[in-house]
Coordinates of C-alpha atoms and ligand atoms in Angstrom, one line a residue:
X13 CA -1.7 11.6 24.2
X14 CA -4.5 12.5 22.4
X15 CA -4.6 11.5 18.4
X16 CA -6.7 13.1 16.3
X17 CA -7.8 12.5 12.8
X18 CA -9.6 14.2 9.8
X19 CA -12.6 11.6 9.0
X20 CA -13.4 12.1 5.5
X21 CA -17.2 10.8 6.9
X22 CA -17.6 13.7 9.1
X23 CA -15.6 16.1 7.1
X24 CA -14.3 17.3 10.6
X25 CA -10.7 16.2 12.6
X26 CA -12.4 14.0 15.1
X27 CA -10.9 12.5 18.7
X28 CA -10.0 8.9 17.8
X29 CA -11.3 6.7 20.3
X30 CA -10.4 3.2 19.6
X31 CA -14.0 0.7 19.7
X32 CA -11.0 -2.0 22.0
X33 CA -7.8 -0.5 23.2
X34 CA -6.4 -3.6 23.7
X35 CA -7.2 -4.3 19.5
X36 CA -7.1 -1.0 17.3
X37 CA -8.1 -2.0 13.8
X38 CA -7.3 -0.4 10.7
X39 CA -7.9 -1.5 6.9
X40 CA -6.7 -0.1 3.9
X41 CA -7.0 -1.0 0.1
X42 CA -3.8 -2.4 -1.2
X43 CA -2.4 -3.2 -4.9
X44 CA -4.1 -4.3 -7.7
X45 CA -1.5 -6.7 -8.8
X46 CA -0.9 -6.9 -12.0
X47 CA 2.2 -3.9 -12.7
X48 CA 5.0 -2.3 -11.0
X49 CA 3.7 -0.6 -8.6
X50 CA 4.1 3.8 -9.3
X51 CA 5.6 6.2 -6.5
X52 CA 1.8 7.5 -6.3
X53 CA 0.9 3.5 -5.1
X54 CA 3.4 4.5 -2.5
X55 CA 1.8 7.3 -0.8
X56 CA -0.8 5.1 1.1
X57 CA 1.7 2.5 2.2
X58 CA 3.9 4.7 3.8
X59 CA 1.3 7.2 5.0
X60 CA -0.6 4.2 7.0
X61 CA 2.5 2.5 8.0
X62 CA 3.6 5.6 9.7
X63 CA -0.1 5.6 11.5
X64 CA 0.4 2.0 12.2
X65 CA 4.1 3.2 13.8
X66 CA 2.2 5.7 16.1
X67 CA -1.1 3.8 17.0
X68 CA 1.9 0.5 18.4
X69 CA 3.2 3.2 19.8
X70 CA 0.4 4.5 21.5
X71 CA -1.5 1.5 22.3
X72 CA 1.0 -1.1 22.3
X73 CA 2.4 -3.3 19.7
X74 CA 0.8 -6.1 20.1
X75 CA -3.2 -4.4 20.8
X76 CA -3.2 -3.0 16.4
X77 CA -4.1 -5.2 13.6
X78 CA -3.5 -3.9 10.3
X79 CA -4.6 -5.3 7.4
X80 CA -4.0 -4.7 3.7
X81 CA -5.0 -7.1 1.1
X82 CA -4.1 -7.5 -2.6
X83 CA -6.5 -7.3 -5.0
X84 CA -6.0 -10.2 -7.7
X85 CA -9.5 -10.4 -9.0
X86 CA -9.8 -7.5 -11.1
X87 CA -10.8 -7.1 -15.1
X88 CA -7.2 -5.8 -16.0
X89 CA -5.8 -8.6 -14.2
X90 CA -7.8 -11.0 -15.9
X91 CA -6.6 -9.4 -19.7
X92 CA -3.2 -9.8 -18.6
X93 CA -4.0 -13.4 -18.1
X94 CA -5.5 -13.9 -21.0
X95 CA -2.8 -12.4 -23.0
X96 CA -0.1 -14.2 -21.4
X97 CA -2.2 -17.5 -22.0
X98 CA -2.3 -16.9 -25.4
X99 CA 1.3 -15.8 -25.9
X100 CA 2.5 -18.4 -23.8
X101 CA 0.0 -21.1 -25.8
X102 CA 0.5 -23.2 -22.6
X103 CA -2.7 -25.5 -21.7
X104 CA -2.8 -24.2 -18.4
X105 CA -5.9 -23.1 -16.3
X106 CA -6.6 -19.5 -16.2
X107 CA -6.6 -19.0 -12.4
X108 CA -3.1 -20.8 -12.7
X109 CA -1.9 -17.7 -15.3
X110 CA -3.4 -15.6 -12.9
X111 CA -1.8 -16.9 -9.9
X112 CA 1.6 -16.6 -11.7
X113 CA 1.0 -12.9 -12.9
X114 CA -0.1 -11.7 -8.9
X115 CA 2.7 -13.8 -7.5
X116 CA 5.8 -12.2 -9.1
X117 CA 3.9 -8.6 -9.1
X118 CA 3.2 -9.0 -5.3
X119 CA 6.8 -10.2 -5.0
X120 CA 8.2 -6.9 -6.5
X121 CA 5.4 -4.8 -4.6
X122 CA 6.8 -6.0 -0.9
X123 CA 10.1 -6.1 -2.1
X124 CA 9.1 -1.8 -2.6
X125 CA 7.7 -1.8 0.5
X126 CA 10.1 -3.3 2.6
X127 CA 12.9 -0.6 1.0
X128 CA 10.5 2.3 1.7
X129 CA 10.5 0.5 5.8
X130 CA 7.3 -0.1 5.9
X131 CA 6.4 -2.9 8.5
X132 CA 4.3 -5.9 7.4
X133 CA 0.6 -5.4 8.0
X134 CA -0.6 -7.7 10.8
X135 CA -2.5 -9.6 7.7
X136 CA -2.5 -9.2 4.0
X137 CA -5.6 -11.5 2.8
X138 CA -5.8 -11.8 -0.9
X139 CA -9.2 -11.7 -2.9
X140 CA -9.2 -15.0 -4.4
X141 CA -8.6 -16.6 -1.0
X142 CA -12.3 -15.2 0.0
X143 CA -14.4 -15.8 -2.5
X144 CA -16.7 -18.2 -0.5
X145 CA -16.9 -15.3 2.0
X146 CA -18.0 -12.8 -0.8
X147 CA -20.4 -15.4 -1.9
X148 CA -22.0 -15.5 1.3
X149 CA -22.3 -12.0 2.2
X150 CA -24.0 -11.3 -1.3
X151 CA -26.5 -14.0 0.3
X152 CA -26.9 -12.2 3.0
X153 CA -27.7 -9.0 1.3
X154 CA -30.1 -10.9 -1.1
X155 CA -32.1 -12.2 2.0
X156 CA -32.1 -8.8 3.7
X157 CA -33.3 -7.0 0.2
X158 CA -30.4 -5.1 -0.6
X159 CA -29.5 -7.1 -3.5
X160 CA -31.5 -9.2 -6.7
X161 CA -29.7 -11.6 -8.9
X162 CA -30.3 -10.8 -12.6
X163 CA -29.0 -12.9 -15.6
X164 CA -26.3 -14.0 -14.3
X165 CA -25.3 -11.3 -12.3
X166 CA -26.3 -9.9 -8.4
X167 CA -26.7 -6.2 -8.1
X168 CA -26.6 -4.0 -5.1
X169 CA -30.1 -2.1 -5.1
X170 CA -28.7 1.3 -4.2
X171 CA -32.4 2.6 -4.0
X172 CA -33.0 0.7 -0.7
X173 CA -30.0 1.9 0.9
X174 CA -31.6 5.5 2.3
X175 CA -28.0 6.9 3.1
X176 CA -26.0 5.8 0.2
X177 CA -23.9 8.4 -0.4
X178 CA -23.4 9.5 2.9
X179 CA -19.2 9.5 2.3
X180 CA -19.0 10.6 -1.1
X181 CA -21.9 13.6 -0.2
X182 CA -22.1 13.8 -4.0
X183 CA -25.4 14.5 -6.0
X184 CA -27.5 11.8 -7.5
X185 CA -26.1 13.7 -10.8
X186 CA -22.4 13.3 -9.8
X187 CA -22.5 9.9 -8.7
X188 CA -23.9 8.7 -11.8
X189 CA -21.2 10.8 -13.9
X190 CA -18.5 9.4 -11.1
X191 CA -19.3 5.8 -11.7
X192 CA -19.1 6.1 -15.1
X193 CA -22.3 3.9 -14.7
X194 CA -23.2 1.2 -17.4
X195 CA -26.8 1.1 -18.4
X196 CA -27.8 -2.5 -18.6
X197 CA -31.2 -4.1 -19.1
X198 CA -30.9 -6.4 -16.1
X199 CA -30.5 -3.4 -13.8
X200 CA -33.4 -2.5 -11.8
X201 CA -31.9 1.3 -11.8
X202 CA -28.5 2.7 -13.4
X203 CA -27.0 3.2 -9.9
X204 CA -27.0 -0.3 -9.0
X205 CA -24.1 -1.7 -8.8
X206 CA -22.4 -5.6 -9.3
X207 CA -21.6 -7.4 -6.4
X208 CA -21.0 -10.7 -8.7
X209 CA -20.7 -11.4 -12.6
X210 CA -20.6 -13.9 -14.7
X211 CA -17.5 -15.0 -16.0
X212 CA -16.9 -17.0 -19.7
X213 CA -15.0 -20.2 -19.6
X214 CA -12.2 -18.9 -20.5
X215 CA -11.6 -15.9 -17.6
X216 CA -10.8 -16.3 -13.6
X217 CA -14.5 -17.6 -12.2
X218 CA -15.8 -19.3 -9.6
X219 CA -18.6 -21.5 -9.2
X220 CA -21.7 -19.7 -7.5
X221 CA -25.5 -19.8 -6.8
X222 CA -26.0 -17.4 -9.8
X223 CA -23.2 -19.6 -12.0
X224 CA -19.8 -19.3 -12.9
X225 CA -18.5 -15.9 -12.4
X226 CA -16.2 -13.9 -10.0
X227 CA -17.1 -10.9 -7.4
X228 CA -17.3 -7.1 -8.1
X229 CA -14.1 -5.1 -7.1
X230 CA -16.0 -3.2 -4.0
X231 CA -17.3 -6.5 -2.5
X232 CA -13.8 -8.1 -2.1
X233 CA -12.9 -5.1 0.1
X234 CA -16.1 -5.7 2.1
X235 CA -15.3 -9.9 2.4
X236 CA -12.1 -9.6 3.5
X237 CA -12.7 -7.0 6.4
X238 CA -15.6 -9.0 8.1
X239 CA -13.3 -12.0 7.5
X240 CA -10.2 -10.3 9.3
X241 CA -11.4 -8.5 11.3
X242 CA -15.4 -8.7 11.8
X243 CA -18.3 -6.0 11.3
X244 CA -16.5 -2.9 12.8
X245 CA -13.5 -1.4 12.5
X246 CA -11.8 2.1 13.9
X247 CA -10.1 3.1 10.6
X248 CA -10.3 2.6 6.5
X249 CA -8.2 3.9 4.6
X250 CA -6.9 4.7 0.8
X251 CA -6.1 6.9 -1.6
X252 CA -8.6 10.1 -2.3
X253 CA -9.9 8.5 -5.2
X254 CA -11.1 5.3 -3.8
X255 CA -14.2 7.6 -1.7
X256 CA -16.1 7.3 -4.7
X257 CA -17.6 4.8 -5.6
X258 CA -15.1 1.9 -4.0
X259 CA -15.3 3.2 -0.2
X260 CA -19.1 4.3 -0.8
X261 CA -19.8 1.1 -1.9
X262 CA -18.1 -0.9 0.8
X263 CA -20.2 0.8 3.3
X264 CA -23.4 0.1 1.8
X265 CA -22.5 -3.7 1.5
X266 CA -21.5 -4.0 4.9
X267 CA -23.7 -2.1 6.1
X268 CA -26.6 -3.6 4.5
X269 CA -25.0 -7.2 5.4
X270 CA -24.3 -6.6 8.8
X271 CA -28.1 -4.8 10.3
X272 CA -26.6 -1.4 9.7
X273 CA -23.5 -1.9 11.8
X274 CA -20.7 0.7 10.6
X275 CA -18.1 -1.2 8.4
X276 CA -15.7 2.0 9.8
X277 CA -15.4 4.9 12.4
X278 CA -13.3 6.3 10.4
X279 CA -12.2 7.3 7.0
X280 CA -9.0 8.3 6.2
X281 CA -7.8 9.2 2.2
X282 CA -4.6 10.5 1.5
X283 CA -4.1 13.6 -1.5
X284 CA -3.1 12.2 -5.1
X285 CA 0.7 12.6 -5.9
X286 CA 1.7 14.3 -9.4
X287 CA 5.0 13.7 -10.8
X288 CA 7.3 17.4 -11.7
X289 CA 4.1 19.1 -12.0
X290 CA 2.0 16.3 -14.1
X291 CA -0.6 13.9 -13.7
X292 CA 1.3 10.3 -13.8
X293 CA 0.3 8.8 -17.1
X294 CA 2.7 6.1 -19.2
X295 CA 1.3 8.2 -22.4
X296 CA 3.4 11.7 -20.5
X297 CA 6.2 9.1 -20.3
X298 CA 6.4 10.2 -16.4
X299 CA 5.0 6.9 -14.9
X300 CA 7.7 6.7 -12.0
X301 CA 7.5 3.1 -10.6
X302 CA 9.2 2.9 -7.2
X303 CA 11.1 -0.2 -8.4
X304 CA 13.1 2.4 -10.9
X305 CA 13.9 5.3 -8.0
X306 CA 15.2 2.8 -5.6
X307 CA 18.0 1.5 -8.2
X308 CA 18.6 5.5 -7.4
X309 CA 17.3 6.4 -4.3
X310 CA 17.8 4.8 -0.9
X311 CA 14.5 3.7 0.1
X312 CA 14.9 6.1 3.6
X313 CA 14.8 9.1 1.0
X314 CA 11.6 8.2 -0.8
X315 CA 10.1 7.8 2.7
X316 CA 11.6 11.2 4.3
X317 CA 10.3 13.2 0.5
X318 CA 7.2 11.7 1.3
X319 CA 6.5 12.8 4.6
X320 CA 7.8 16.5 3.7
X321 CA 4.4 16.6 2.6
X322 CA 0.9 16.1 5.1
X323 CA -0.6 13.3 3.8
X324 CA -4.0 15.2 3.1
X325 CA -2.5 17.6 0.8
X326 CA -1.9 17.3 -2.7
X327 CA 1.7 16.5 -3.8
X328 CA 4.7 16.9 -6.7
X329 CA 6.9 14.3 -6.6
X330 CA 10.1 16.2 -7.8
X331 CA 14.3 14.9 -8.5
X332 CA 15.1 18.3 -6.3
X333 CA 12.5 17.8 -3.7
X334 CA 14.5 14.0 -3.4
X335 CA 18.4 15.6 -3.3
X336 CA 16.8 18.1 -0.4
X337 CA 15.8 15.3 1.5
X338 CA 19.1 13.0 1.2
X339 CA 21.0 15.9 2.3
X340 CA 18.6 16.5 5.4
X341 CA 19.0 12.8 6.1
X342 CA 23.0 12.8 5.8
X343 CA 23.0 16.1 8.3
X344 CA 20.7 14.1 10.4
X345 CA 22.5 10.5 10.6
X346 CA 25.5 12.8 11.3
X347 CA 24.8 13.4 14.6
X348 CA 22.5 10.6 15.5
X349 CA 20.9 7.3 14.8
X350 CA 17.7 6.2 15.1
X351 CA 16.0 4.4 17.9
X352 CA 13.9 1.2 17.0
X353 CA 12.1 1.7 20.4
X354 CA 12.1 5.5 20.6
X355 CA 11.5 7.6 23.6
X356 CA 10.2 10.7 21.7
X357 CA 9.5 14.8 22.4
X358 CA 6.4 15.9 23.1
X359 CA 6.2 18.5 20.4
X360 CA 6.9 15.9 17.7
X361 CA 4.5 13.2 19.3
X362 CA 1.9 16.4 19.8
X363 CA 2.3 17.3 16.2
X364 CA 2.1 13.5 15.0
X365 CA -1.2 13.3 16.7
X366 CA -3.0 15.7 15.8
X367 CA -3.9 14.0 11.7
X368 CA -0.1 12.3 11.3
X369 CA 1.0 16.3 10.6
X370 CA 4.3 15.3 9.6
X371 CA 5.5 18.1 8.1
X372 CA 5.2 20.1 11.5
X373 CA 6.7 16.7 13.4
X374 CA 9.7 17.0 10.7
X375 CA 9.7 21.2 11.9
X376 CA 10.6 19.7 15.4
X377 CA 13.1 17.1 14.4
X378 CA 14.9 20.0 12.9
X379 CA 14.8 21.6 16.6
X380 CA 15.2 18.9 18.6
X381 CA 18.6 17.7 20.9
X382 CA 20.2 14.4 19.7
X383 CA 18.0 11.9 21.7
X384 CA 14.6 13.1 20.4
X385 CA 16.0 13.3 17.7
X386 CA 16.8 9.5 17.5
X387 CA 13.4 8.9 18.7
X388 CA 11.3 10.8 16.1
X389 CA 13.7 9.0 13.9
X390 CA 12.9 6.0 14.8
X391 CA 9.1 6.4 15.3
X392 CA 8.6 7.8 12.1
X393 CA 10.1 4.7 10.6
X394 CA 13.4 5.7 9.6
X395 CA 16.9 3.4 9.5
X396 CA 20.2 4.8 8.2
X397 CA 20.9 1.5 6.9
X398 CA 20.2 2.0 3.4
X399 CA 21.7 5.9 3.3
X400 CA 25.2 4.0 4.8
X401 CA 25.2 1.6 1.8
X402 CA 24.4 4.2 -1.1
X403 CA 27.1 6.9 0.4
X404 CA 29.5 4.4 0.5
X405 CA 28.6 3.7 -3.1
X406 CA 29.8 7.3 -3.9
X407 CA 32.5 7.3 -1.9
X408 CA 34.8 3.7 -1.7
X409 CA 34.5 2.5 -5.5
X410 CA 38.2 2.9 -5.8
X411 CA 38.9 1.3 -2.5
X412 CA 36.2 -1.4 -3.9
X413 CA 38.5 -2.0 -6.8
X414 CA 41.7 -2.1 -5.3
X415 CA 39.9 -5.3 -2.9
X416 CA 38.7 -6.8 -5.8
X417 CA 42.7 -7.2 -6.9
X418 CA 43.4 -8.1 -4.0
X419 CA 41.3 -11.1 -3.6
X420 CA 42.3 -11.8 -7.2
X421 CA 45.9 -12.3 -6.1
X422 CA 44.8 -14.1 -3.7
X423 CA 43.2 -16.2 -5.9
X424 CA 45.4 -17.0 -8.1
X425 CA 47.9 -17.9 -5.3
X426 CA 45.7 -20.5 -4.0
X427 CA 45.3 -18.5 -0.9
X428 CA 41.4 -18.9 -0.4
X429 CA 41.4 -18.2 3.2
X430 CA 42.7 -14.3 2.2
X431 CA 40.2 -14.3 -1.0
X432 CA 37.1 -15.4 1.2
X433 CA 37.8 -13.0 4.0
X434 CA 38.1 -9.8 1.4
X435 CA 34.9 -11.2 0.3
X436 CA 33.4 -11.0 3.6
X437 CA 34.7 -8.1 4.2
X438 CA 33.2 -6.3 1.3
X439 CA 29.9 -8.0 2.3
X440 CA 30.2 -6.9 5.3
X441 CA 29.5 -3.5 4.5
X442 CA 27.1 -4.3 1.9
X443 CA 29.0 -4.8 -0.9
X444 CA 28.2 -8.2 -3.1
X445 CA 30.9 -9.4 -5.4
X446 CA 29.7 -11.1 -8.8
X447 CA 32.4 -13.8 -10.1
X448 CA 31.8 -13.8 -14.1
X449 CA 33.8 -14.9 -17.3
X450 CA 34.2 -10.6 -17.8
X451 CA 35.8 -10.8 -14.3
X452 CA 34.3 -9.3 -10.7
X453 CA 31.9 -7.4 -10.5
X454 CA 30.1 -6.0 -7.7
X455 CA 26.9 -4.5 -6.2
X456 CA 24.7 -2.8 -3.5
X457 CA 23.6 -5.4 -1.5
X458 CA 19.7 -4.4 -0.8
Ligands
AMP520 P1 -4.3 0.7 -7.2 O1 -3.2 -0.3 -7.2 O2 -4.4 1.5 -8.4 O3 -5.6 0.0 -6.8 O4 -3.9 1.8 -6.0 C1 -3.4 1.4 -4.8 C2 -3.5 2.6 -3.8 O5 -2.7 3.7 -4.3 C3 -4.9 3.2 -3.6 O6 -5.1 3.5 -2.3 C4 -4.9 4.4 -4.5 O7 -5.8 5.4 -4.0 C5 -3.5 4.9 -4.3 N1 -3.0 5.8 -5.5 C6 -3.0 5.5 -6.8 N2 -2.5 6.5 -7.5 C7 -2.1 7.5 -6.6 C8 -1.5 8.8 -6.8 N3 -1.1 9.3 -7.9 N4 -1.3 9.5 -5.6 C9 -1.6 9.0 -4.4 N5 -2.2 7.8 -4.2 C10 -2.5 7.0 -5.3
ZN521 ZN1 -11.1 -1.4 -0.9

């Protein structure tokens, strides 16, 4: 089967041909780890998982690496740290703070992801881990020309790279009002941009050849791809607003690091997400994180509402688009489950392939006899598990109750044996029970 993908370099939907069969690898920017992360956050983690699903399927599971890393050096990061250092009035070192703040945040953000069934990437290397990598490669680009230290900091000279701007194919104009560029006396041009900074005592920093100080957002990207993965890789990806200046940027550094060698065949962004017809801001008070909808929503919903939708096109996030897509699911699961290993149709995998069109492979599902059905199911990352747990929370509350008695007379005759296996039971089909002074309570079991 052929797969086919828009590249966002080439503005065209290209033939993928994989550099190594055998290794197919694919990057793409993950959290910035400092807050819950928003249903938009979502959009790329599912859209590449289900592009991870199909190239394992394609080219075997064990011949893709997939890599998304966490970004935990990053300014808003950093006042989060300091804020909680101050609050907390702890005599702790800063990168300790920050290590606390990206732990529990990355902790919540896999927890998401795992509900929404998205696989672990083959690696997920965090920024702070490659710092000595970063410092090297802005060595490298200093020896090659393509980057001056200036008090303090090293800037990429954007000048000396002849076809910067060759993703973003944005005017000189636009790229300066897109990178909201700082005008600095140590800059040998506005354009250029930091691949290191210096940091003050009291922030995240590292100690460098041009002093204490911590690398510029796009570099990190840059570091840890040559450090997974090496020079080249068959696909980037992110979110639509990552091509400029982050993705631009990344190529010019690797580029310029690496003799000109492509950093990426090809470049894949997915459309922004809106929330009921409005930007997601906290000040609209319609910042949806995806912790929230799942206390709601069965993970498998958020997933199917998401692929209703090609990945390349903009999308509202609605309640009624959600209900649609639970129903479809129930009508579904009715008549089938899905298949981890799934043989599939050809008109799904045909519609799959050509740019992940999911809404067309969904068209076919609808179609489709029970076993492709199970298949596409399966392949497009699917498991009834979840839907089974919150249907039976509609559905068995009383029959919940009248167990909890149960194993309360049970209790209170001594007879543990009865009270354990009611327990068991009930956890059996996913139900936790929560012994408290107020009595039992109980809860989905995620
Ligand atoms: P961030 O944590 O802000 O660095 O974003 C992580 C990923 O989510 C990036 O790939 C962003 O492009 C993507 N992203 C952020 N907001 C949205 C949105 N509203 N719709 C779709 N993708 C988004
Ligand atoms: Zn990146």
């Amino acid at each position: 089967m052929t797969i086919r993908l828009y590249n966002t370099l080439t503005r065209a939907k290209d033939v993928f041909t994989p550099i190594d069969p055998t290794n197919v690898r694919m990057y793409v920017c993950g959290p910035t780890v400092y807050d819950f992360a928003h249903i938009g956050n979502a959009r790329p983690a599912i859209v590449f998982d289900v592009l991870f699903r199909l190239l394992r399927y394609s080219y075997g599971p064990d011949h893709v690496t997939y890599v998304r890393n966490i970004t935990d050096i990053d300014d808003k990061i950093n006042a989060r740290a300091a804020e909680r250092a101050a609050k907390d009035g702890r005599n702790v070192p800063i990168l300790q703070v920050l290590r606390e703040i990206t732990e529990a945040t990355y902790g919540v953000y896999r927890e998401d992801v795992t509900a929404l069934n998205c696989l672990q990437p083959t690696y997920m290397p965090r920024a702070t881990e490659h710092v000595t990598q970063m410092i090297a490669m802005t060595q490298n680009l200093i020896v090659a020309g393509y980057a001056y230290a200036a008090e303090g900091h090293v800037l990429f000279r954007v000048k000396k790279k002849a076809d910067y701007g060759k993703l973003a194919r944005r005017s000189l104009d636009d790229m300066l009002a897109g990178a909201r560029i700082d005008v600095a006396p140590y800059k040998e041009d506005p354009m250029d941009f930091v691949l290191w900074k210096p940091s003050t005592p009291d922030q995240p920093g590292w100690d460098s050849p041009w002093g204490y100080g911590r690398p510029g957002w796009h570099l990190e990207c840059s570091a840890m791809i040559e450090a997974t993965m090496g020079e080249t890789i068959d696909i980037h990806g992110g979110g639509i607003d990552l091509v400029f200046p982050h993705h631009e940027n990344e190529i010019a550094q690797s580029e310029g690091a690496h003799h000109g060698h492509p950093l990426a065949n090809v470049w894949m962004h997915n459309g922004f997400l809106n929330v009921e017809g409005e930007k997601m801001s906290k000040s609209l008070g319609n910042f949806v994180t995806i912790n929230e909808l799942l206390k709601d929503w069965p993970g498998e919903v958020l997933r199917f509402n998401m692929l209703r939708t090609h990945y390349r096109q903009p999308m509202d996030w609605t309640v009624a688009g959600m209900s649609e897509s639970w129903k479809t699911l129930e009508k579904w699961y009715g008549v089938t489950e899905p298949l981890a290993n799934p043989k599939v149709g050809a008109a799904f995998l045909e519609a799959l392939s050509d740019d992940l069109n999911t809404p067309a492979a969904i068209a076919e599902l609808h179609k489709a006899g029970d076993d492709d059905l199970a298949g596409g199911l399966g392949l497009l990352g699917f498991s009834n598990v979840q839907l089974n747990l919150a249907a039976k929370k509609q559905v068995d509350e009383a029959a919940i109750a009248t167990a909890i008695e149960a194993r309360k007379a049970a209790r209170a005759r001594k007879d543990f044996k009865e009270s354990d296996r009611i327990r068991d039971d009930l956890l059996a089909q996913g139900i936790v029970l929560k012994d408290g002074p107020a009595g039992t309570t109980w809860e989905i079991k995620r």
